[in-house]
Amino acid sequence: PGTIINHRYKILNHIASGGFGDIYEIQDKNTTKILKVLNLQPVPRQHHPKLISLLQREAQVLRRLNHPGIPKIQAEDGYFTWQQEQQTLHCLVMPKIAGENLSQWLQNRQHQPISDDLAIQWLQQLTDILQEIHHHHYFHRDIKPDNIMVQPDGKLVLIDFGAVREITNTYISKLSERQDVTVLMSPDYTPLEQINGQSVPQSDFFALGRTMVHLLTGISPIQLPKDEITGYLIWRE
């Protein structure tokens, strides 16, 4: 706390660590924002360029998308590098979203299931957000309660675009030829094709479906029974 980054951003506190990064709350003049910093130390050096490119892509996507349910990077923010002693830090500045993520929200409600009416409202909001993402030829690849914020007014915001992927001819050819494609997954929510490196935009809807099942039951999908033949979750009862 108190450290000034890039001669501008004052670190207020450390919020979380996860994946390959650390998340901080920062102050920019009179505005509170979020700083994501890549943590490359435990990662083999040959993988560094890939992780850096993912952070750069996240900044590019958040600049391009324009939807109230998606964080919008301001012109003066975004991706930058900062030299600290002998280490180059790769950073991304984003707006701070008021509220809490749906995992925290469920926990604060003692994991009580949501109503059918609220499920429909939230499903409509999230499919509208996905429409915007897919319309610009991206897919999110990491939809889960941790990555959905509920704001004080009840509106949802989809966050953490660190796994976002652009649908290009190159990507499609990689899928068809089963070439190396970065696999990022959250076991409770990620569909089989994504685990196998074959994710497509429809994979976002599988993860969204799993998320809604979690909200409607109050139980994580990994704790729900599955049909022995199909592998489908048995959750409706």
GROMACS .gro file of C-alpha atoms in nm, residues 139 141 165-177 180-182 193-194 197-201 203:
model
   26
  139PHE     CA    1  -1.584  -1.553  -2.675
  141ARG     CA    2  -1.415  -1.881  -2.207
  165ARG     CA    3  -1.038  -1.539  -2.750
  166GLU     CA    4  -1.104  -1.394  -3.095
  167ILE     CA    5  -1.277  -1.614  -3.350
  168THR     CA    6  -1.050  -1.595  -3.654
  169ASN     CA    7  -0.981  -1.814  -3.954
  170THR     CA    8  -0.646  -1.900  -3.793
  171TYR     CA    9  -0.818  -2.015  -3.475
  172ILE     CA   10  -1.072  -2.222  -3.670
  173SER     CA   11  -0.795  -2.387  -3.871
  174LYS     CA   12  -0.610  -2.468  -3.550
  175LEU     CA   13  -0.923  -2.639  -3.420
  176SER     CA   14  -0.972  -2.837  -3.738
  177GLU     CA   15  -0.608  -2.946  -3.739
  180ASP     CA   16  -0.195  -2.610  -2.998
  181VAL     CA   17  -0.467  -2.387  -2.855
  182THR     CA   18  -0.439  -2.236  -2.507
  193GLU     CA   19  -1.468  -2.943  -2.580
  194GLN     CA   20  -1.288  -2.654  -2.409
  197GLY     CA   21  -0.871  -2.737  -2.651
  198GLN     CA   22  -1.168  -2.718  -2.889
  199SER     CA   23  -1.371  -2.431  -2.739
  200VAL     CA   24  -1.624  -2.246  -2.956
  201PRO     CA   25  -1.864  -1.957  -2.879
  203SER     CA   26  -1.898  -2.314  -2.495
   0.00000   0.00000   0.00000
